């Protein structure tokens, strides 16, 4: 995988035409991840405007029909079309992933920068808070919130977003602190750039790649967490679609309808694998020190 | 000097553990008191008279101000009193004790199985990283971390229990461990499920930690002196690679407990996970808060243990005050 030639090509940005340099530009994991996530995104977007059958209508077809004919993915025990539910599930999985990433990214970035780039006091308080938050597993935080607010997509997003924010804040704090020690930051400060200018012009562009990788991994984790919550009956409530709840409902009928317990799981794997690969790909693409075989 | 530093770091870690535990207790308690209405109303449901409500509030102690309730709860915890369920009126400690014989063997067996699978596989995948074994292990673990743990359970039930009929699809014998053979059979699939999910994560870390060691100068020197890859790794690598692996094992020990919480619901096992889910659905606050705090406490204590073990294994961490 990694050869000496490839490493040389990376360290000399001028050489961009060689096959090795091109391979580095578009790492296979980046391409594969983009294809998988793109596939789910297209399906999810289509589901917003068109699905084969209405989502919340029972009895579109016979009960527990096997895949084929009018129902390419079969039907469930209430005669609902499974393809319709899978498509709508793509839209809601992407919504949960995107919303959790926005919550975690915003909150984590602000807290991380505040911890690293302001007073020592703020740093101590934030580090300890983040440590306790990280010790709280997402699932338990979600259960606490569900006990109080009831099961909903918003509760799931809040729990996943807050847990994620702790991780993002920790990574941001370490990365920002490292960038602040760089000579170019000292030079910027010496030439009269203020705190805000230093952060926006020098620090943020340099922490962006690390952050982006973390956010992609978080998005994958968010999809897994929401599906687990929905499987337990603590996530997205009916009639909205959710892959996790489809699996919960399929479990009682899977002796006669095994496909209903297989397809939603495959959909989750495709999206999470895609997001993870995308994260790996971005890391390979942006971190010249990283060797291809890690 | 090293001993002195180790004692000091032990004391610091224990002190910060106590602070974290106190913070976690306050967070759990306060979040649950944000409940609209109150627990007494929630547990009685609609159609109750205000007299009944007042009576229950006085009985449950929810008519007191929140800080007083918090004080009473913490005072009870310190004396080993976990509270009393709103729903069953049984002490939470008894409920937990009744469920531990399922959850504890499940998560410990899954942890041990996952370690036995992932450590040798991860090391081998690093040593032969470009060979077929390395490539296959990497691909499988990449796939494995994308698979929801409960779906692994559903698939195993589908194939091994429902199609082939080798093992029960769920449930636990009524006599519990009084019927050891049935109890073990009931736990095989859940243990394998949690272990598969954990191994996928752990193999990646073990492989990466081993690769780091293999890249070190001292391993290259050993190889140049004529040691083979395995011999060099055995003589110089294992102890150096152990510290990061111990960190992961610690995190995964906590994960195995949480995995058990989810997986018990797949297999309808009467463990802590099903108790927690039932209590969340019934809004049984004393049980929810005791279980959430208890599980979080396990995570925090394991973290401290891991930190101390790492310092014992790797003297470099003692001098710089930790890897943080």
Coordinates of C-alpha atoms in Angstrom, one line a residue:
Chain A
X1 CA 0.0 0.0 0.0
X2 CA 2.4 2.7 1.1
X3 CA 5.6 2.9 -0.9
X4 CA 8.5 5.3 -0.6
X5 CA 7.5 6.8 -4.0
X6 CA 4.0 7.7 -2.7
X7 CA 5.4 9.5 0.3
X8 CA 7.7 11.6 -1.8
X9 CA 4.9 12.5 -4.1
X10 CA 3.0 13.8 -1.0
X11 CA 5.8 16.0 0.3
X12 CA 6.2 17.7 -3.1
X13 CA 2.9 19.3 -3.9
X14 CA 4.3 20.4 -7.3
X15 CA 4.2 16.8 -8.6
X16 CA 0.5 16.4 -9.1
X17 CA 0.3 14.5 -12.4
X18 CA 1.7 11.2 -11.3
X19 CA -0.6 8.3 -10.6
X20 CA 0.5 8.1 -7.0
X21 CA -0.3 11.7 -6.3
X22 CA -3.7 11.4 -7.9
X23 CA -4.4 8.3 -5.8
X24 CA -3.5 10.3 -2.7
X25 CA -5.9 13.1 -3.8
X26 CA -8.9 10.8 -3.9
X27 CA -8.2 8.0 -1.5
X28 CA -10.4 5.0 -2.2
X29 CA -12.1 5.3 1.2
X30 CA -13.1 8.8 0.3
X31 CA -14.6 7.7 -3.0
X32 CA -16.4 4.7 -1.5
X33 CA -17.7 6.7 1.4
X34 CA -19.0 9.4 -0.9
X35 CA -20.8 6.9 -3.1
X36 CA -22.5 5.1 -0.2
X37 CA -23.6 8.3 1.6
X38 CA -24.6 9.8 -1.7
X39 CA -26.8 6.8 -2.5
X40 CA -28.6 7.1 0.9
X41 CA -28.9 10.8 0.4
X42 CA -30.5 10.5 -3.0
X43 CA -32.9 7.9 -1.7
X44 CA -33.7 10.1 1.3
X45 CA -34.3 13.2 -0.9
X46 CA -36.5 11.3 -3.3
X47 CA -38.5 10.0 -0.3
X48 CA -39.3 13.7 0.7
X49 CA -41.3 14.2 -2.6
X50 CA -42.2 10.6 -3.7
X51 CA -42.6 7.2 -2.1
X52 CA -44.2 4.1 -3.8
X53 CA -47.1 4.2 -1.2
X54 CA -48.2 6.7 1.4
X55 CA -46.1 6.2 4.6
X56 CA -48.7 6.1 7.3
X57 CA -51.4 4.1 5.5
X58 CA -51.8 0.5 6.6
X59 CA -53.1 -2.2 4.3
X60 CA -51.4 -0.9 1.1
X61 CA -51.0 -4.6 0.3
X62 CA -51.3 -8.1 1.7
X63 CA -49.7 -8.8 5.1
X64 CA -46.2 -10.0 5.2
X65 CA -45.9 -10.3 1.4
X66 CA -42.4 -11.4 0.3
X67 CA -40.3 -9.1 -1.8
X68 CA -41.2 -8.8 -5.5
X69 CA -43.9 -7.6 -7.8
X70 CA -45.7 -4.5 -6.5
X71 CA -43.7 -4.6 -3.3
X72 CA -40.0 -4.8 -4.1
X73 CA -39.0 -5.1 -0.5
X74 CA -42.1 -6.9 0.8
X75 CA -44.7 -5.7 3.3
X76 CA -44.9 -5.8 7.1
X77 CA -47.5 -7.4 9.4
X78 CA -49.9 -4.4 8.9
X79 CA -49.6 -4.6 5.1
X80 CA -47.4 -1.5 4.9
X81 CA -44.9 -1.3 2.0
X82 CA -41.4 -1.9 3.3
X83 CA -39.7 0.0 0.5
X84 CA -41.6 3.1 1.4
X85 CA -40.5 2.8 5.0
X86 CA -36.9 2.1 4.0
X87 CA -36.9 5.2 1.8
X88 CA -38.5 7.4 4.5
X89 CA -36.1 5.9 7.0
X90 CA -33.2 7.1 4.9
X91 CA -34.5 10.7 5.2
X92 CA -35.0 10.5 8.9
X93 CA -31.6 8.8 9.5
X94 CA -29.9 11.6 7.5
X95 CA -31.9 14.2 9.5
X96 CA -30.7 12.8 12.8
X97 CA -27.1 12.6 11.6
X98 CA -27.1 16.1 10.3
X99 CA -28.9 17.7 13.2
X100 CA -26.7 15.8 15.8
X101 CA -23.6 17.0 13.9
X102 CA -24.8 20.6 13.9
X103 CA -25.6 20.5 17.6
X104 CA -22.3 18.7 18.6
X105 CA -20.2 20.7 16.1
X106 CA -21.4 24.2 17.2
X107 CA -21.4 23.5 20.9
X108 CA -18.2 21.5 20.9
X109 CA -16.3 24.1 18.8
X110 CA -17.4 27.0 20.9
X111 CA -16.5 25.2 24.2
X112 CA -13.2 23.9 22.8
X113 CA -12.0 27.3 21.6
X114 CA -13.1 28.9 24.9
X115 CA -11.2 26.3 26.9
X116 CA -8.0 26.5 24.9
X117 CA -7.9 30.2 24.0
X118 CA -9.2 32.1 27.1
X119 CA -8.4 31.9 30.8
X120 CA -7.0 29.0 32.7
X121 CA -10.1 29.1 34.9
X122 CA -12.4 28.5 31.9
X123 CA -10.1 25.7 30.8
X124 CA -10.3 23.9 34.2
X125 CA -14.1 24.2 34.4
X126 CA -14.6 23.0 30.9
X127 CA -12.2 20.1 31.0
X128 CA -13.8 18.7 34.1
X129 CA -17.4 19.1 32.8
X130 CA -16.4 17.4 29.5
X131 CA -14.8 14.6 31.5
X132 CA -18.0 13.9 33.3
X133 CA -20.1 14.2 30.1
X134 CA -17.8 11.8 28.3
X135 CA -18.2 9.3 31.1
X136 CA -22.0 9.5 30.6
X137 CA -22.7 7.0 27.8
X138 CA -24.9 8.5 25.1
X139 CA -27.5 5.7 25.7
X140 CA -27.8 6.6 29.4
X141 CA -28.1 10.3 28.7
X142 CA -30.8 9.6 26.1
X143 CA -32.6 7.4 28.7
X144 CA -32.5 10.2 31.2
X145 CA -33.9 12.7 28.7
X146 CA -36.6 10.3 27.5
X147 CA -37.7 9.7 31.1
X148 CA -38.2 13.5 31.4
X149 CA -39.3 14.5 27.9
X150 CA -40.8 11.3 26.4
X151 CA -39.5 9.5 23.3
X152 CA -39.1 11.7 20.2
X153 CA -36.6 12.4 17.4
X154 CA -35.7 15.7 19.0
X155 CA -34.9 14.1 22.4
X156 CA -32.6 11.6 20.6
X157 CA -30.9 14.4 18.7
X158 CA -30.4 16.4 21.9
X159 CA -28.9 13.4 23.7
X160 CA -26.6 12.4 20.8
X161 CA -25.7 16.1 20.1
X162 CA -24.7 16.8 23.8
X163 CA -22.7 13.6 24.1
X164 CA -21.0 14.4 20.8
X165 CA -20.3 18.0 21.8
X166 CA -18.2 16.7 24.7
X167 CA -16.0 14.7 22.3
X168 CA -15.7 17.5 19.8
X169 CA -14.9 20.0 22.6
X170 CA -12.0 17.8 23.8
X171 CA -10.6 17.3 20.3
X172 CA -11.0 21.0 19.5
X173 CA -9.3 22.1 22.8
X174 CA -6.2 20.0 22.1
X175 CA -6.0 21.0 18.5
X176 CA -6.5 24.7 19.1
X177 CA -3.9 24.6 22.0
X178 CA -1.4 23.1 19.6
X179 CA -2.1 25.6 16.8
X180 CA -1.8 28.5 19.3
X181 CA 1.8 27.4 20.0
X182 CA 2.8 27.7 16.3
X183 CA 5.2 30.4 15.2
X184 CA 2.7 31.8 12.7
X185 CA 0.3 32.6 15.5
X186 CA 3.0 34.3 17.5
X187 CA 3.9 36.3 14.4
X188 CA 0.3 37.3 13.9
X189 CA 0.0 38.4 17.5
X190 CA 3.2 40.3 17.2
X191 CA 2.0 42.1 14.1
X192 CA -1.0 43.3 15.9
X193 CA -3.8 40.8 15.0
X194 CA -6.3 40.6 17.8
X195 CA -7.8 37.6 19.6
X196 CA -10.8 37.3 17.3
X197 CA -8.7 37.8 14.2
X198 CA -6.2 35.1 15.3
X199 CA -8.9 32.6 16.0
X200 CA -10.9 33.2 12.7
X201 CA -7.9 33.7 10.4
X202 CA -5.3 31.3 11.7
X203 CA -6.8 28.8 14.2
X204 CA -10.1 27.8 12.7
X205 CA -8.7 27.0 9.2
X206 CA -6.1 24.8 10.8
X207 CA -8.4 22.9 13.1
X208 CA -11.1 22.4 10.4
X209 CA -9.7 19.2 8.8
X210 CA -9.4 17.4 12.2
X211 CA -12.8 18.6 13.2
X212 CA -14.4 17.5 9.9
X213 CA -13.0 14.0 10.4
X214 CA -14.4 13.9 14.0
X215 CA -17.8 15.1 12.8
X216 CA -18.0 12.4 10.1
X217 CA -17.3 9.7 12.7
X218 CA -19.9 11.4 15.0
X219 CA -22.5 11.3 12.2
X220 CA -22.0 7.5 11.9
X221 CA -22.2 7.1 15.6
X222 CA -25.4 9.3 15.6
X223 CA -27.1 7.0 13.1
X224 CA -26.2 3.9 15.2
X225 CA -27.3 5.5 18.4
X226 CA -30.6 6.7 17.0
X227 CA -31.3 3.2 15.6
X228 CA -30.5 1.6 18.9
X229 CA -32.9 4.1 20.7
X230 CA -35.6 3.5 18.2
X231 CA -35.1 -0.3 18.5
X232 CA -35.6 0.1 22.2
X233 CA -38.7 2.2 21.6
X234 CA -37.1 5.3 22.9
X235 CA -36.4 7.1 19.6
X236 CA -38.5 8.2 16.7
X237 CA -42.2 7.4 17.4
X238 CA -44.6 6.2 14.8
X239 CA -45.9 7.2 12.2
X240 CA -42.5 8.6 11.2
X241 CA -40.2 6.1 9.7
X242 CA -37.1 4.8 11.4
X243 CA -34.8 1.9 10.5
X244 CA -34.3 1.0 14.2
X245 CA -38.1 0.8 14.8
X246 CA -38.6 -1.3 11.6
X247 CA -36.2 -3.8 13.2
X248 CA -38.1 -3.7 16.5
X249 CA -41.3 -4.4 14.7
X250 CA -39.8 -7.1 12.4
X251 CA -38.5 -9.2 15.3
X252 CA -41.9 -10.7 16.2
X253 CA -42.6 -11.7 12.6
X254 CA -39.1 -12.7 11.4
X255 CA -39.8 -16.4 11.3
X256 CA -42.2 -15.9 8.4
X257 CA -40.7 -12.7 7.1
X258 CA -37.0 -12.8 7.5
X259 CA -36.4 -10.0 4.9
X260 CA -38.1 -7.5 7.2
X261 CA -35.4 -8.1 9.8
X262 CA -32.6 -8.0 7.2
X263 CA -33.2 -5.0 4.9
X264 CA -33.4 -2.2 7.6
X265 CA -30.2 -3.5 9.2
X266 CA -28.4 -3.4 5.8
X267 CA -29.6 0.1 5.2
X268 CA -28.0 1.2 8.6
X269 CA -24.8 -0.6 7.7
X270 CA -24.6 1.1 4.3
X271 CA -25.0 4.6 5.8
X272 CA -22.7 4.2 8.8
X273 CA -20.0 2.4 6.8
X274 CA -20.3 5.3 4.2
X275 CA -19.9 8.0 6.9
X276 CA -17.0 6.2 8.5
X277 CA -15.2 5.7 5.2
X278 CA -15.8 9.4 4.4
X279 CA -14.2 10.3 7.7
X280 CA -11.2 8.0 7.0
X281 CA -10.9 9.4 3.5
X282 CA -10.9 13.0 4.6
X283 CA -8.2 12.2 7.1
X284 CA -6.0 10.6 4.5
X285 CA -6.7 13.5 2.1
X286 CA -5.9 16.3 4.6
X287 CA -3.2 14.7 6.8
X288 CA 0.1 14.4 4.8
X289 CA 1.8 12.6 7.7
X290 CA -0.7 9.8 7.7
X291 CA 0.4 6.6 6.1
X292 CA -2.1 4.9 3.8
X293 CA -2.0 1.7 5.8
X294 CA -3.3 3.0 9.1
Chain B
X1 CA 10.9 9.3 43.3
X2 CA 8.8 7.3 40.9
X3 CA 7.0 5.7 43.9
X4 CA 6.3 9.1 45.4
X5 CA 4.9 10.4 42.0
X6 CA 2.7 7.2 41.7
X7 CA 1.2 7.7 45.2
X8 CA 0.5 11.4 44.4
X9 CA -1.1 10.6 41.1
X10 CA -3.2 7.9 42.8
X11 CA -4.5 10.4 45.4
X12 CA -5.2 13.1 42.7
X13 CA -7.1 10.6 40.6
X14 CA -9.1 9.3 43.5
X15 CA -10.0 12.9 44.5
X16 CA -11.0 13.8 41.0
X17 CA -13.0 10.6 40.8
X18 CA -15.0 11.6 43.9
X19 CA -15.6 15.1 42.4
X20 CA -16.8 13.5 39.1
X21 CA -19.1 11.1 40.9
X22 CA -20.7 14.0 42.9
X23 CA -21.1 16.0 39.7
X24 CA -22.7 13.0 38.0
X25 CA -25.1 12.5 40.9
X26 CA -26.2 16.1 40.8
X27 CA -26.6 16.1 37.0
X28 CA -28.7 12.8 37.1
X29 CA -30.9 14.1 39.9
X30 CA -31.5 17.6 38.5
X31 CA -32.2 16.4 34.9
X32 CA -34.8 14.0 36.2
X33 CA -36.5 16.7 38.3
X34 CA -37.0 18.8 35.2
X35 CA -40.0 16.5 34.7
X36 CA -43.2 18.4 34.0
X37 CA -45.6 17.8 36.8
X38 CA -44.0 15.4 39.2
X39 CA -43.3 11.7 39.7
X40 CA -46.2 11.1 42.0
X41 CA -48.7 12.4 39.3
X42 CA -46.8 10.4 36.6
X43 CA -47.0 7.1 38.6
X44 CA -50.7 7.4 39.5
X45 CA -51.8 8.5 36.1
X46 CA -55.1 10.3 35.2
X47 CA -58.3 10.2 37.3
X48 CA -56.7 10.5 40.8
X49 CA -58.0 12.8 43.5
X50 CA -55.8 15.5 44.8
X51 CA -55.9 13.9 48.3
X52 CA -54.5 10.7 46.8
X53 CA -51.8 12.8 45.1
X54 CA -50.9 14.6 48.3
X55 CA -50.7 11.4 50.2
X56 CA -48.4 9.8 47.7
X57 CA -46.2 12.9 47.5
X58 CA -45.7 12.8 51.2
X59 CA -45.0 9.1 51.1
X60 CA -42.5 9.4 48.2
X61 CA -41.0 12.6 49.6
X62 CA -41.6 14.5 46.4
X63 CA -43.4 17.3 48.3
X64 CA -40.0 18.4 49.6
X65 CA -37.9 21.1 47.8
X66 CA -35.5 19.6 45.2
X67 CA -32.3 20.4 47.1
X68 CA -33.7 18.6 50.2
X69 CA -34.6 15.6 48.1
X70 CA -31.1 15.6 46.6
X71 CA -29.6 15.8 50.1
X72 CA -31.7 12.9 51.3
X73 CA -30.8 10.8 48.2
X74 CA -27.1 11.4 48.5
X75 CA -27.2 10.7 52.3
X76 CA -29.0 7.4 51.5
X77 CA -26.4 6.5 48.8
X78 CA -23.5 7.1 51.2
X79 CA -25.1 4.6 53.6
X80 CA -25.8 2.1 50.9
X81 CA -29.5 2.9 50.5
X82 CA -30.3 3.3 46.8
X83 CA -33.8 4.4 47.3
X84 CA -37.2 2.7 46.8
X85 CA -39.0 2.1 43.5
X86 CA -42.1 4.3 43.0
X87 CA -43.8 1.4 41.1
X88 CA -43.1 -1.8 42.9
X89 CA -42.3 -0.1 46.3
X90 CA -39.3 -2.5 46.6
X91 CA -35.8 -1.2 47.6
X92 CA -33.8 -0.5 44.4
X93 CA -30.9 -2.4 45.9
X94 CA -33.1 -5.6 46.0
X95 CA -34.2 -5.0 42.4
X96 CA -30.5 -4.6 41.3
X97 CA -29.4 -7.7 43.2
X98 CA -32.1 -9.8 41.5
X99 CA -30.9 -8.7 38.1
X100 CA -27.1 -8.9 38.5
X101 CA -26.9 -12.7 38.1
X102 CA -27.9 -12.1 34.4
X103 CA -26.0 -8.9 33.5
X104 CA -22.7 -9.5 35.3
X105 CA -22.0 -13.0 33.7
X106 CA -23.2 -11.6 30.3
X107 CA -21.0 -8.6 30.2
X108 CA -17.9 -10.2 31.7
X109 CA -18.1 -13.3 29.5
X110 CA -18.5 -11.1 26.4
X111 CA -15.5 -9.0 27.5
X112 CA -13.3 -12.0 28.0
X113 CA -14.4 -13.6 24.7
X114 CA -13.8 -10.3 22.9
X115 CA -10.3 -9.9 24.4
X116 CA -9.4 -13.5 23.5
X117 CA -10.5 -12.9 19.9
X118 CA -9.3 -9.4 19.2
X119 CA -5.9 -9.2 20.8
X120 CA -4.3 -12.1 18.9
X121 CA -6.2 -11.1 15.7
X122 CA -5.1 -7.4 16.0
X123 CA -1.5 -8.3 16.6
X124 CA -1.4 -10.8 13.7
X125 CA -3.2 -8.2 11.4
X126 CA -0.4 -5.7 12.2
X127 CA 2.5 -8.1 11.8
X128 CA 1.1 -9.4 8.4
X129 CA -0.5 -6.0 7.5
X130 CA 0.0 -6.4 3.8
X131 CA -0.8 -10.1 3.7
X132 CA -4.3 -11.6 3.2
X133 CA -4.9 -11.9 7.0
X134 CA -4.2 -8.3 7.6
X135 CA -6.4 -7.1 4.7
X136 CA -9.3 -9.4 5.7
X137 CA -9.1 -8.4 9.4
X138 CA -9.1 -4.7 8.5
X139 CA -12.0 -5.0 6.1
X140 CA -14.0 -7.1 8.6
X141 CA -13.5 -4.7 11.5
X142 CA -14.3 -1.7 9.2
X143 CA -17.6 -3.4 8.4
X144 CA -18.1 -4.6 12.0
X145 CA -18.0 -1.1 13.6
X146 CA -20.8 0.0 11.2
X147 CA -23.1 -2.8 12.2
X148 CA -25.6 -2.0 15.0
X149 CA -25.1 -4.4 17.9
X150 CA -28.8 -5.2 18.3
X151 CA -29.0 -6.2 14.6
X152 CA -26.2 -8.7 15.1
X153 CA -28.4 -10.2 17.9
X154 CA -31.4 -10.2 15.6
X155 CA -29.5 -12.0 12.8
X156 CA -28.1 -14.6 15.2
X157 CA -31.5 -15.3 16.6
X158 CA -32.9 -15.6 13.0
X159 CA -30.3 -18.1 11.9
X160 CA -29.1 -20.0 14.9
X161 CA -32.2 -20.0 17.0
X162 CA -35.2 -19.8 14.6
X163 CA -33.8 -21.5 11.4
X164 CA -31.4 -24.1 12.9
X165 CA -32.9 -24.4 16.4
X166 CA -29.5 -24.8 18.1
X167 CA -30.1 -22.4 20.9
X168 CA -33.1 -20.7 22.5
X169 CA -34.1 -17.4 20.8
X170 CA -34.5 -15.6 24.1
X171 CA -35.6 -15.6 27.7
X172 CA -34.0 -17.0 30.9
X173 CA -34.9 -20.1 32.9
X174 CA -37.4 -19.4 35.7
X175 CA -35.1 -21.0 38.3
X176 CA -32.2 -18.8 37.1
X177 CA -28.8 -20.4 37.9
X178 CA -30.7 -23.2 39.7
X179 CA -30.8 -24.7 36.2
X180 CA -27.2 -24.0 35.1
X181 CA -27.3 -25.8 31.8
X182 CA -30.4 -23.8 30.7
X183 CA -28.9 -20.6 32.0
X184 CA -25.7 -21.0 30.1
X185 CA -27.6 -21.9 26.9
X186 CA -29.7 -18.8 27.3
X187 CA -26.6 -16.6 27.6
X188 CA -24.6 -18.1 24.7
X189 CA -26.1 -16.0 21.9
X190 CA -26.2 -12.7 23.9
X191 CA -22.6 -13.2 24.9
X192 CA -21.5 -13.9 21.3
X193 CA -23.5 -10.9 20.1
X194 CA -21.9 -8.4 22.5
X195 CA -18.4 -10.0 21.9
X196 CA -18.7 -9.6 18.1
X197 CA -19.5 -5.9 18.3
X198 CA -16.7 -5.3 20.8
X199 CA -14.1 -7.3 18.9
X200 CA -14.7 -5.2 15.7
X201 CA -13.7 -2.1 17.7
X202 CA -10.9 -3.6 19.7
X203 CA -9.2 -5.3 16.7
X204 CA -8.7 -1.9 15.2
X205 CA -7.1 -0.4 18.3
X206 CA -4.9 -3.4 18.9
X207 CA -3.7 -3.4 15.3
X208 CA -3.0 0.3 15.4
X209 CA -1.1 0.0 18.7
X210 CA 1.0 -2.9 17.4
X211 CA 1.8 -1.0 14.2
X212 CA 3.0 1.9 16.3
X213 CA 5.4 -0.4 18.2
X214 CA 6.6 -2.1 15.0
X215 CA 7.5 1.3 13.6
X216 CA 9.7 2.2 16.6
X217 CA 13.5 2.4 16.1
X218 CA 14.2 -0.2 18.8
X219 CA 12.2 -2.8 16.9
X220 CA 14.0 -1.9 13.7
X221 CA 17.3 -2.2 15.6
X222 CA 16.3 -5.6 17.0
X223 CA 15.3 -6.8 13.5
X224 CA 18.6 -5.6 12.1
X225 CA 20.3 -7.7 14.7
X226 CA 18.7 -10.7 13.2
X227 CA 15.5 -11.1 15.3
X228 CA 12.4 -12.1 13.3
X229 CA 9.3 -9.9 13.4
X230 CA 7.7 -12.0 16.1
X231 CA 10.8 -12.3 18.2
X232 CA 11.4 -8.6 18.0
X233 CA 7.9 -7.9 19.0
X234 CA 8.0 -10.4 21.9
X235 CA 11.2 -9.0 23.3
X236 CA 10.6 -5.3 22.9
X237 CA 7.1 -4.7 21.7
X238 CA 4.7 -6.3 24.0
X239 CA 5.2 -4.1 27.1
X240 CA 5.4 -0.9 25.0
X241 CA 2.2 -1.8 23.1
X242 CA 0.4 -2.8 26.3
X243 CA -0.3 0.7 27.7
X244 CA -2.6 1.9 24.8
X245 CA -4.2 -1.5 24.6
X246 CA -5.0 -1.5 28.3
X247 CA -6.7 1.9 27.8
X248 CA -9.0 0.4 25.1
X249 CA -9.7 -2.7 27.2
X250 CA -10.9 -0.4 30.0
X251 CA -13.2 1.6 27.7
X252 CA -14.5 -1.7 26.3
X253 CA -15.2 -3.2 29.7
X254 CA -17.6 -0.3 30.2
X255 CA -18.9 -0.7 26.7
X256 CA -19.6 -4.4 27.4
X257 CA -21.9 -3.4 30.3
X258 CA -23.8 -1.0 28.0
X259 CA -23.9 -3.5 25.2
X260 CA -25.5 -5.9 27.7
X261 CA -28.1 -3.2 28.5
X262 CA -29.2 -3.1 24.8
X263 CA -28.8 -6.8 24.1
X264 CA -30.8 -8.0 27.1
X265 CA -33.8 -6.3 25.4
X266 CA -33.1 -8.3 22.1
X267 CA -33.1 -11.6 24.0
X268 CA -35.7 -10.7 26.7
X269 CA -33.3 -11.4 29.5
X270 CA -34.2 -10.3 33.0
X271 CA -31.1 -8.2 33.6
X272 CA -30.2 -4.6 34.5
X273 CA -30.9 -3.4 30.9
X274 CA -34.5 -4.6 30.8
X275 CA -35.0 -3.2 34.4
X276 CA -33.6 0.2 33.2
X277 CA -35.8 0.2 30.0
X278 CA -39.0 -0.8 32.0
X279 CA -38.2 1.9 34.6
X280 CA -37.7 4.6 31.9
X281 CA -41.1 3.7 30.4
X282 CA -42.8 3.7 33.8
X283 CA -41.0 6.9 34.8
X284 CA -39.8 5.1 37.9
X285 CA -37.3 7.9 38.9
X286 CA -35.6 6.2 41.9
X287 CA -34.7 3.2 39.8
X288 CA -33.7 5.2 36.7
X289 CA -31.4 7.5 38.7
X290 CA -29.8 4.7 40.7
X291 CA -29.1 2.6 37.6
X292 CA -27.8 5.5 35.5
X293 CA -25.6 6.8 38.3
X294 CA -24.4 3.2 39.0
X295 CA -23.5 2.5 35.4
X296 CA -21.8 5.9 35.1
X297 CA -19.9 5.2 38.3
X298 CA -18.6 1.9 36.8
X299 CA -17.3 3.8 33.8
X300 CA -15.6 6.4 35.9
X301 CA -14.0 3.9 38.2
X302 CA -12.8 1.8 35.3
X303 CA -11.3 5.0 33.7
X304 CA -9.2 5.6 36.9
X305 CA -8.1 2.0 37.1
X306 CA -7.0 2.2 33.4
X307 CA -5.1 5.4 34.0
X308 CA -3.2 3.9 37.0
X309 CA -2.5 0.7 35.1
X310 CA -1.1 2.6 32.2
X311 CA 1.2 4.5 34.5
X312 CA 2.4 1.3 36.1
X313 CA 3.1 -0.2 32.6
X314 CA 4.7 2.8 31.0
X315 CA 7.1 4.8 33.2
X316 CA 7.2 7.7 30.7
X317 CA 3.6 8.6 31.6
X318 CA 4.5 9.1 35.3
X319 CA 7.0 11.8 34.6
X320 CA 5.0 13.9 32.2
X321 CA 1.9 13.7 34.4
X322 CA -0.2 11.6 32.0
X323 CA -1.0 11.6 28.4
X324 CA -3.8 14.1 28.7

